[in-house]
Every structure is written in C-alpha cells, then in structure tokens.
C-alpha cells in the first residue's frame, strides 16, 4: 500500500464496512446477521429495479470508459503535438475509437429499454418470467457497460502511446493502430453478449 | 416482503425464482473479468510495443504477439458467456443451475483476469527486451504461452461447471 490516499482505503474498505454494518443492523435483533431477512429483501426486489439499473449501467459505464479513454489519449495527443503538429489530424482516430464504445453503450441501452414491459404482480408476488426478465436486463446492462468501460480505458492508453510514437516516427502510426483495433474488439464482445442476454427476456410466459 | 415470507415458510417452488440472477451474473462475470484481463494485457503490451517501436520499427509487427494472446482471453470469456446465457432456461431453472452458472462464469472470468495481467506484464517487458536482444523472442513466446494456459484452465473448469447446470432435473443416483 503506497500511502493512505490509495483507493483501497478510501473506497473499497468503506463500502465493505457499510455493507457489513447494514447486514448486522437489519432484521431480527436476536440474530447477529439475519440471513432470512436478507434473503427476503433480495427476493422481494422488483424486477423493474433490476431492469432500470441494467439500462443505466449499460449507458453510464460505457460512457465512463469512453471519457476515460478520451482524456488519456487527448492529453497525450495535445502534449506531443506541441513539437509535432502534424500528428493531430491522424491521431483523432484514437479518440473516435473511444467514442465508439460510448455509442455501443447507447445502442444497447436503447435496445434494453424497449424490452421493458409492465406486468401486474399477482398477490404481491411477481411471476417467475418477470423475475427472469428483470435479471436478464440487469445482466445484459452490467456486461455491456463494464466491458465497454475496460475497452475504453485500454483503447485510450494504447492511443496515447500511438500518438507519442507517431510523433517520433510516422511509420509507427498504422502499426500501433492494429493494437488499438484488438482493444476495441472487447467492447464489441460486451455488446454481443448484451444482445444475446436480452433475447432471453420474456415478461409473461414462454414464447 | 410479507407475501414472500409466507411463500418461504411454505417451501413453495417459486422460491427458486431468483436463480436466473445468479445465472446472468455468472455470464456477466465471465465476459467482464475476461475483458478486464484482455484490456490490461493489450494496454500494457501496447505501451511497450509503441515505446520499443520508436527505436526498432521493423520489430513492431513481430511484437504484436502478446496483444493477440490477450485478445484470445476475451474470446474465452465470450464462449462461456454465450454458453451460460443460452443455457438459462426460463421454464425450469433451479437455484442449483443458477449457482453452477455463477461458478462457471466466475472461474473463467477471474482466470482470464489473472492471465491477462500476466500476459500484459510479460509482454511489456518481453518486447522491450526483444528489441535489445533478438534471441529472447522464443523465450518470451514460451512465457506467454504458460500465462495463456492459466486462462485455458479457467475455461475448462467453466465448461465442466456449466455442463452441470442442466442436471438439476436428472433423477438422484441410486445408492
């Protein structure tokens, strides 16, 4: 651990401690951690919570990844272009690759939100198909969002190196671009799995 | 929550309705963690290739090997994620199937993450060293293959686990 500003201290440990305190404090006071109450909480969560969260994560995380990649690439690009202004127009391709991950997220989010339909719960209990559909949209959004997050970061880092090496030797641009293309395939994998999972959505009985 | 409390006490079969959550999270974990490993491998090796390519541009195309091997990790995650997400059967999906799919996805995904980190660090150091000493190329490839094998182990275990997921309807073995 480098020092006390490490993310481990300021994010992961507080989140873990909050979760543990939550588990201990809810439910039957006689039990230390009331697992039955926690399971009932999980069981009674509406499928529309999961669906909405899935759509939000699909677009939000993809755009976070794209933004991260763009700032990594962009800062290196403008820094290197002080001495070598010719690299600017060619290396905007790296910025466009990062932007593409945001577009993938928007596409998947729009597709997912068209799949949300309202069904009535019977006696306060949702149908098993409704629960499955809620979980499917959540899984789809998580997959697409986080895959595009890491893809955007990867393409950004490689794009930054591409700009810097292009500034030194202009024959390197196309060769490093090949590495960026491998990186941008990862976002496509997320979109593919997101679309496959969203095909399992069926809000009221099997097709 | 009270409706669900009475269902839990009755032991109703609808208590298994949360099983698809674990199945889909398994598929998501397979892809997301493998992509994290692939992204780390691609980025770290890519930086090494770009830095090395400034001095030795003719070696760049040969040094793309770590990037390709990192990309293959994403393919492994894709395979398991497709197997899981097409295996979630809405009609009869018990908690047994859900947990099997979760385990399958996590095993493939986390193994891919680990392999990607290894491939990235070895690829970065390897391409930089290869630029200075060309005899190291074969050694770098051997180390990368060992790192790739880790993800393959995760893929094998993931396939075995996800094949158990259809068996909750099978009759219990006679003792």
mmCIF file of C-alpha atoms in Angstrom, chain B:
data_model
loop_
_atom_site.group_PDB
_atom_site.id
_atom_site.type_symbol
_atom_site.label_atom_id
_atom_site.label_comp_id
_atom_site.label_asym_id
_atom_site.label_seq_id
_atom_site.Cartn_x
_atom_site.Cartn_y
_atom_site.Cartn_z
ATOM 1 C CA UNK B 1 -41.954 -8.740 1.884
ATOM 2 C CA UNK B 2 -44.720 -10.466 3.814
ATOM 3 C CA UNK B 3 -46.044 -12.264 0.761
ATOM 4 C CA UNK B 4 -42.602 -13.702 0.235
ATOM 5 C CA UNK B 5 -42.223 -14.612 3.912
ATOM 6 C CA UNK B 6 -45.281 -16.877 3.733
ATOM 7 C CA UNK B 7 -44.007 -18.426 0.498
ATOM 8 C CA UNK B 8 -40.640 -19.106 2.145
ATOM 9 C CA UNK B 9 -42.343 -20.857 5.056
ATOM 10 C CA UNK B 10 -44.457 -22.958 2.714
ATOM 11 C CA UNK B 11 -41.362 -24.019 0.811
ATOM 12 C CA UNK B 12 -43.038 -23.065 -2.468
ATOM 13 C CA UNK B 13 -41.259 -23.811 -5.721
ATOM 14 C CA UNK B 14 -41.436 -20.119 -6.591
ATOM 15 C CA UNK B 15 -38.641 -19.604 -4.071
ATOM 16 C CA UNK B 16 -36.304 -20.703 -6.874
ATOM 17 C CA UNK B 17 -37.329 -17.690 -8.977
ATOM 18 C CA UNK B 18 -34.209 -15.734 -8.019
ATOM 19 C CA UNK B 19 -31.995 -18.372 -9.641
ATOM 20 C CA UNK B 20 -31.682 -16.534 -13.006
ATOM 21 C CA UNK B 21 -29.998 -13.647 -11.159
ATOM 22 C CA UNK B 22 -27.019 -15.865 -10.391
ATOM 23 C CA UNK B 23 -27.005 -17.315 -13.894
ATOM 24 C CA UNK B 24 -26.929 -13.976 -15.648
ATOM 25 C CA UNK B 25 -24.384 -12.562 -13.193
ATOM 26 C CA UNK B 26 -22.239 -15.609 -13.994
ATOM 27 C CA UNK B 27 -22.390 -14.807 -17.702
ATOM 28 C CA UNK B 28 -21.667 -11.152 -17.000
ATOM 29 C CA UNK B 29 -18.729 -12.046 -14.747
ATOM 30 C CA UNK B 30 -17.269 -14.368 -17.391
ATOM 31 C CA UNK B 31 -17.231 -11.657 -20.003
ATOM 32 C CA UNK B 32 -16.433 -8.639 -17.848
ATOM 33 C CA UNK B 33 -13.481 -10.115 -15.973
ATOM 34 C CA UNK B 34 -12.027 -11.707 -19.110
ATOM 35 C CA UNK B 35 -12.326 -8.368 -20.876
ATOM 36 C CA UNK B 36 -10.590 -6.691 -17.948
ATOM 37 C CA UNK B 37 -7.694 -9.115 -18.328
ATOM 38 C CA UNK B 38 -7.649 -8.710 -22.087
ATOM 39 C CA UNK B 39 -7.732 -4.930 -21.789
ATOM 40 C CA UNK B 40 -4.880 -4.895 -19.282
ATOM 41 C CA UNK B 41 -2.809 -7.212 -21.467
ATOM 42 C CA UNK B 42 -3.494 -5.195 -24.616
ATOM 43 C CA UNK B 43 -2.797 -1.834 -22.998
ATOM 44 C CA UNK B 44 0.344 -2.801 -21.123
ATOM 45 C CA UNK B 45 1.863 -4.661 -24.080
ATOM 46 C CA UNK B 46 0.757 -1.920 -26.461
ATOM 47 C CA UNK B 47 2.608 0.721 -24.493
ATOM 48 C CA UNK B 48 5.732 -1.458 -24.569
ATOM 49 C CA UNK B 49 5.412 -2.021 -28.314
ATOM 50 C CA UNK B 50 4.982 1.688 -29.028
ATOM 51 C CA UNK B 51 7.948 2.632 -26.859
ATOM 52 C CA UNK B 52 10.144 -0.051 -28.375
ATOM 53 C CA UNK B 53 8.985 0.750 -31.907
ATOM 54 C CA UNK B 54 10.488 4.207 -31.797
ATOM 55 C CA UNK B 55 13.975 2.688 -31.813
ATOM 56 C CA UNK B 56 13.274 -0.514 -33.829
ATOM 57 C CA UNK B 57 10.250 -0.011 -36.117
ATOM 58 C CA UNK B 58 10.925 -3.233 -38.012
ATOM 59 C CA UNK B 59 10.198 -5.332 -34.898
ATOM 60 C CA UNK B 60 6.715 -3.910 -34.222
ATOM 61 C CA UNK B 61 4.740 -6.416 -36.284
ATOM 62 C CA UNK B 62 6.551 -9.376 -34.686
ATOM 63 C CA UNK B 63 5.852 -7.928 -31.253
ATOM 64 C CA UNK B 64 2.073 -7.865 -31.717
ATOM 65 C CA UNK B 65 2.002 -11.457 -30.368
ATOM 66 C CA UNK B 66 1.222 -10.505 -26.724
ATOM 67 C CA UNK B 67 -1.665 -8.344 -27.938
ATOM 68 C CA UNK B 68 -3.158 -11.234 -29.920
ATOM 69 C CA UNK B 69 -2.812 -13.569 -26.937
ATOM 70 C CA UNK B 70 -4.556 -11.030 -24.720
ATOM 71 C CA UNK B 71 -7.358 -10.749 -27.256
ATOM 72 C CA UNK B 72 -7.872 -14.502 -27.093
ATOM 73 C CA UNK B 73 -8.746 -14.133 -23.409
ATOM 74 C CA UNK B 74 -11.730 -12.058 -24.428
ATOM 75 C CA UNK B 75 -12.773 -14.890 -26.743
ATOM 76 C CA UNK B 76 -12.654 -17.391 -23.861
ATOM 77 C CA UNK B 77 -14.934 -15.164 -21.801
ATOM 78 C CA UNK B 78 -17.237 -14.758 -24.795
ATOM 79 C CA UNK B 79 -17.527 -18.541 -25.190
ATOM 80 C CA UNK B 80 -18.530 -19.144 -21.575
ATOM 81 C CA UNK B 81 -20.876 -16.141 -21.539
ATOM 82 C CA UNK B 82 -22.692 -17.449 -24.633
ATOM 83 C CA UNK B 83 -22.918 -20.968 -23.155
ATOM 84 C CA UNK B 84 -24.385 -19.600 -19.932
ATOM 85 C CA UNK B 85 -26.805 -17.065 -21.388
ATOM 86 C CA UNK B 86 -28.252 -19.560 -23.862
ATOM 87 C CA UNK B 87 -28.430 -22.134 -21.048
ATOM 88 C CA UNK B 88 -30.725 -20.120 -18.794
ATOM 89 C CA UNK B 89 -33.969 -21.960 -19.463
ATOM 90 C CA UNK B 90 -36.985 -19.931 -18.284
ATOM 91 C CA UNK B 91 -39.193 -22.961 -17.836
ATOM 92 C CA UNK B 92 -37.147 -24.856 -15.266
ATOM 93 C CA UNK B 93 -34.205 -23.066 -13.736
ATOM 94 C CA UNK B 94 -33.444 -24.055 -10.186
ATOM 95 C CA UNK B 95 -31.020 -22.463 -7.742
ATOM 96 C CA UNK B 96 -28.679 -25.399 -8.441
ATOM 97 C CA UNK B 97 -28.424 -24.325 -12.089
ATOM 98 C CA UNK B 98 -28.010 -20.687 -11.115
ATOM 99 C CA UNK B 99 -25.138 -21.370 -8.760
ATOM 100 C CA UNK B 100 -23.466 -23.697 -11.263
ATOM 101 C CA UNK B 101 -23.589 -20.992 -13.909
ATOM 102 C CA UNK B 102 -22.299 -18.407 -11.417
ATOM 103 C CA UNK B 103 -19.359 -20.636 -10.562
ATOM 104 C CA UNK B 104 -18.683 -21.304 -14.230
ATOM 105 C CA UNK B 105 -18.654 -17.631 -15.102
ATOM 106 C CA UNK B 106 -16.525 -16.614 -12.157
ATOM 107 C CA UNK B 107 -13.954 -19.343 -12.759
ATOM 108 C CA UNK B 108 -13.496 -18.442 -16.414
ATOM 109 C CA UNK B 109 -13.615 -14.697 -15.782
ATOM 110 C CA UNK B 110 -11.231 -14.452 -12.865
ATOM 111 C CA UNK B 111 -8.775 -16.843 -14.521
ATOM 112 C CA UNK B 112 -8.902 -14.659 -17.612
ATOM 113 C CA UNK B 113 -8.270 -11.565 -15.493
ATOM 114 C CA UNK B 114 -5.221 -13.169 -13.912
ATOM 115 C CA UNK B 115 -3.880 -14.434 -17.231
ATOM 116 C CA UNK B 116 -4.384 -11.016 -18.792
ATOM 117 C CA UNK B 117 -2.354 -9.352 -16.088
ATOM 118 C CA UNK B 118 0.434 -11.867 -16.576
ATOM 119 C CA UNK B 119 0.374 -11.507 -20.366
ATOM 120 C CA UNK B 120 0.456 -7.728 -20.083
ATOM 121 C CA UNK B 121 3.435 -7.526 -17.782
ATOM 122 C CA UNK B 122 5.404 -10.258 -19.565
ATOM 123 C CA UNK B 123 4.536 -8.818 -22.966
ATOM 124 C CA UNK B 124 5.645 -5.337 -21.979
ATOM 125 C CA UNK B 125 8.971 -6.490 -20.575
ATOM 126 C CA UNK B 126 9.429 -9.076 -23.309
ATOM 127 C CA UNK B 127 9.025 -6.796 -26.315
ATOM 128 C CA UNK B 128 11.331 -4.208 -24.808
ATOM 129 C CA UNK B 129 13.966 -6.864 -24.113
ATOM 130 C CA UNK B 130 13.485 -8.451 -27.546
ATOM 131 C CA UNK B 131 14.362 -5.116 -29.151
ATOM 132 C CA UNK B 132 17.734 -5.201 -27.461
ATOM 133 C CA UNK B 133 18.436 -8.946 -27.695
ATOM 134 C CA UNK B 134 16.708 -10.752 -30.598
ATOM 135 C CA UNK B 135 17.417 -14.220 -29.166
ATOM 136 C CA UNK B 136 14.852 -13.577 -26.451
ATOM 137 C CA UNK B 137 11.887 -13.842 -28.804
ATOM 138 C CA UNK B 138 11.359 -17.574 -28.357
ATOM 139 C CA UNK B 139 11.715 -17.274 -24.577
ATOM 140 C CA UNK B 140 9.113 -14.512 -24.464
ATOM 141 C CA UNK B 141 6.690 -16.633 -26.513
ATOM 142 C CA UNK B 142 7.176 -19.593 -24.157
ATOM 143 C CA UNK B 143 6.408 -17.488 -21.100
ATOM 144 C CA UNK B 144 3.347 -16.010 -22.810
ATOM 145 C CA UNK B 145 2.075 -19.498 -23.619
ATOM 146 C CA UNK B 146 2.333 -20.510 -19.966
ATOM 147 C CA UNK B 147 0.410 -17.386 -18.999
ATOM 148 C CA UNK B 148 -2.277 -18.115 -21.615
ATOM 149 C CA UNK B 149 -2.641 -21.647 -20.255
ATOM 150 C CA UNK B 150 -3.967 -20.224 -16.987
ATOM 151 C CA UNK B 151 -6.966 -18.798 -18.800
ATOM 152 C CA UNK B 152 -7.412 -22.101 -20.585
ATOM 153 C CA UNK B 153 -7.647 -23.910 -17.238
ATOM 154 C CA UNK B 154 -10.371 -21.478 -16.208
ATOM 155 C CA UNK B 155 -12.191 -22.119 -19.485
ATOM 156 C CA UNK B 156 -12.040 -25.902 -18.989
ATOM 157 C CA UNK B 157 -13.400 -25.714 -15.439
ATOM 158 C CA UNK B 158 -16.032 -23.242 -16.603
ATOM 159 C CA UNK B 159 -17.239 -25.608 -19.300
ATOM 160 C CA UNK B 160 -17.367 -28.530 -16.864
ATOM 161 C CA UNK B 161 -19.351 -26.462 -14.350
ATOM 162 C CA UNK B 162 -21.817 -25.116 -16.873
ATOM 163 C CA UNK B 163 -22.474 -28.631 -18.141
ATOM 164 C CA UNK B 164 -23.647 -29.493 -14.624
ATOM 165 C CA UNK B 165 -26.302 -26.819 -14.844
ATOM 166 C CA UNK B 166 -28.742 -28.846 -16.912
ATOM 167 C CA UNK B 167 -28.648 -31.734 -14.479
ATOM 168 C CA UNK B 168 -30.940 -30.479 -11.733
ATOM 169 C CA UNK B 169 -33.803 -32.304 -13.396
ATOM 170 C CA UNK B 170 -31.867 -35.576 -13.513
ATOM 171 C CA UNK B 171 -33.029 -38.324 -11.116
ATOM 172 C CA UNK B 172 -30.995 -38.782 -7.949
ATOM 173 C CA UNK B 173 -28.373 -41.548 -8.196
ATOM 174 C CA UNK B 174 -29.356 -44.812 -6.524
ATOM 175 C CA UNK B 175 -27.193 -45.660 -3.525
#
